[in-house]
Short mmCIF file of C-alpha atoms in Angstrom, two decimals:
data_model
loop_
_atom_site.label_atom_id
_atom_site.label_comp_id
_atom_site.label_asym_id
_atom_site.label_seq_id
_atom_site.Cartn_x
_atom_site.Cartn_y
_atom_site.Cartn_z
CA MET P 1 115.25 93.24 120.33
CA LEU P 2 111.84 92.54 121.79
CA ILE P 3 109.18 91.82 119.17
CA THR P 4 105.57 91.46 120.27
CA THR P 5 102.14 91.26 118.68
CA THR P 6 100.66 93.40 121.46
CA GLU P 7 100.23 97.18 121.28
CA THR P 8 102.06 97.84 124.53
CA ILE P 9 104.89 96.41 126.58
CA SER P 10 103.99 95.69 130.17
CA GLY P 11 105.81 98.00 132.59
CA LYS P 12 107.25 100.22 129.83
CA ASN P 13 106.28 103.65 128.58
CA ILE P 14 106.92 103.76 124.87
CA GLN P 15 107.34 106.39 122.17
CA VAL P 16 106.29 105.43 118.65
CA LEU P 17 109.07 105.88 116.09
CA GLY P 18 107.20 104.60 113.05
CA MET P 19 106.43 101.58 110.92
CA VAL P 20 109.16 99.08 110.10
CA LYS P 21 109.03 96.29 107.57
CA GLY P 22 111.05 93.60 105.93
CA SER P 23 110.19 91.40 102.99
CA VAL P 24 111.58 88.65 100.80
CA VAL P 25 110.39 86.98 97.62
CA GLN P 26 111.49 83.38 97.25
CA ALA P 27 110.87 80.84 94.53
CA LYS P 28 110.29 77.13 94.83
CA HIS P 29 113.19 74.82 94.09
CA PHE P 30 112.59 72.36 91.25
CA GLY P 31 113.28 69.38 93.53
CA ARG P 32 110.83 70.70 96.12
CA ASP P 33 108.22 71.10 93.40
CA ILE P 34 108.53 67.45 92.35
CA MET P 35 108.27 66.25 95.95
CA ALA P 36 105.26 68.53 96.53
CA GLY P 37 103.51 67.00 93.54
CA LEU P 38 104.11 63.50 94.86
CA LYS P 39 103.07 64.49 98.39
CA SER P 40 99.81 65.99 97.11
CA ILE P 41 98.81 62.52 95.91
CA VAL P 42 99.25 60.82 99.29
CA GLY P 43 98.69 63.82 101.57
CA GLY P 44 100.65 65.09 104.53
CA GLU P 45 103.07 67.89 105.25
CA ILE P 46 105.23 69.16 102.41
CA ARG P 47 108.41 69.70 104.41
CA GLY P 48 110.27 71.45 101.59
CA TYR P 49 107.64 74.19 101.48
CA THR P 50 107.43 74.37 105.25
CA GLU P 51 111.18 74.96 105.38
CA LEU P 52 110.95 77.53 102.57
CA MET P 53 108.28 79.50 104.42
CA TYR P 54 110.14 79.29 107.74
CA GLU P 55 113.31 80.57 106.08
CA SER P 56 111.35 83.35 104.35
CA ARG P 57 109.81 84.50 107.65
CA GLU P 58 113.26 84.54 109.28
CA ILE P 59 114.72 86.70 106.49
CA ALA P 60 111.76 89.10 106.54
CA THR P 61 111.92 89.36 110.34
CA ASN P 62 115.65 90.09 110.31
CA ARG P 63 115.16 92.81 107.71
CA MET P 64 112.41 94.36 109.85
CA ILE P 65 114.73 94.26 112.88
CA ASP P 66 117.53 95.91 110.86
CA GLU P 67 115.18 98.74 109.91
CA ALA P 68 114.13 99.19 113.56
CA GLN P 69 117.75 99.20 114.72
CA ASN P 70 118.54 101.91 112.16
CA MET P 71 115.82 103.98 113.85
CA ARG P 72 117.44 103.22 117.24
CA ALA P 73 114.29 101.40 118.39
CA ASP P 74 114.22 99.32 121.57
CA ALA P 75 111.34 97.09 120.48
CA ILE P 76 108.76 96.37 117.81
CA VAL P 77 105.09 96.20 118.78
CA CYS P 78 102.05 95.10 116.75
CA ALA P 79 104.22 92.72 114.71
CA ARG P 80 102.47 90.90 111.87
CA TYR P 81 103.23 88.72 108.84
CA GLU P 82 101.66 88.78 105.38
CA THR P 83 102.16 86.25 102.63
CA ALA P 84 101.27 86.70 98.97
CA ALA P 85 101.84 84.87 95.72
CA VAL P 86 103.91 87.06 93.41
CA MET P 87 103.90 84.80 90.38
CA ASP P 88 103.55 81.11 89.74
CA GLY P 89 106.09 79.31 91.90
CA SER P 90 107.11 82.21 94.14
CA CYS P 91 105.79 84.02 97.17
CA GLU P 92 106.49 87.13 99.19
CA VAL P 93 106.64 87.14 102.96
CA MET P 94 106.44 90.52 104.66
CA ALA P 95 107.02 91.21 108.34
CA TYR P 96 105.88 94.58 109.66
CA GLY P 97 105.27 96.34 112.93
CA THR P 98 105.73 99.58 114.85
CA ALA P 99 109.19 100.53 116.09
CA VAL P 100 109.17 102.02 119.59
CA LYS P 101 111.63 103.52 122.05
CA TYR P 102 111.41 103.17 125.82
CA ILE P 103 110.90 106.49 127.62
#
């Protein structure tokens, strides 16, 4: 399924089906937390958290795609991501966009 941040798809006439979304709340792993604390002393990328966020975006995106497929959409336009802290040590990643059908 085509997913784009633009409002239109070049060369396609589209019909809006509605908003689709997918989200996941994930918590930090204890081992990642220890490594993050050590890394904050010396600086640099905290790979454990980078991997956690990448995985979270993938799950949220797949859930958004599932919702669009259930609507029989051909594509998702205006796709966006939001991230929020839910409680100490966990975050929510939400993917959302507009499901469309080619006409």
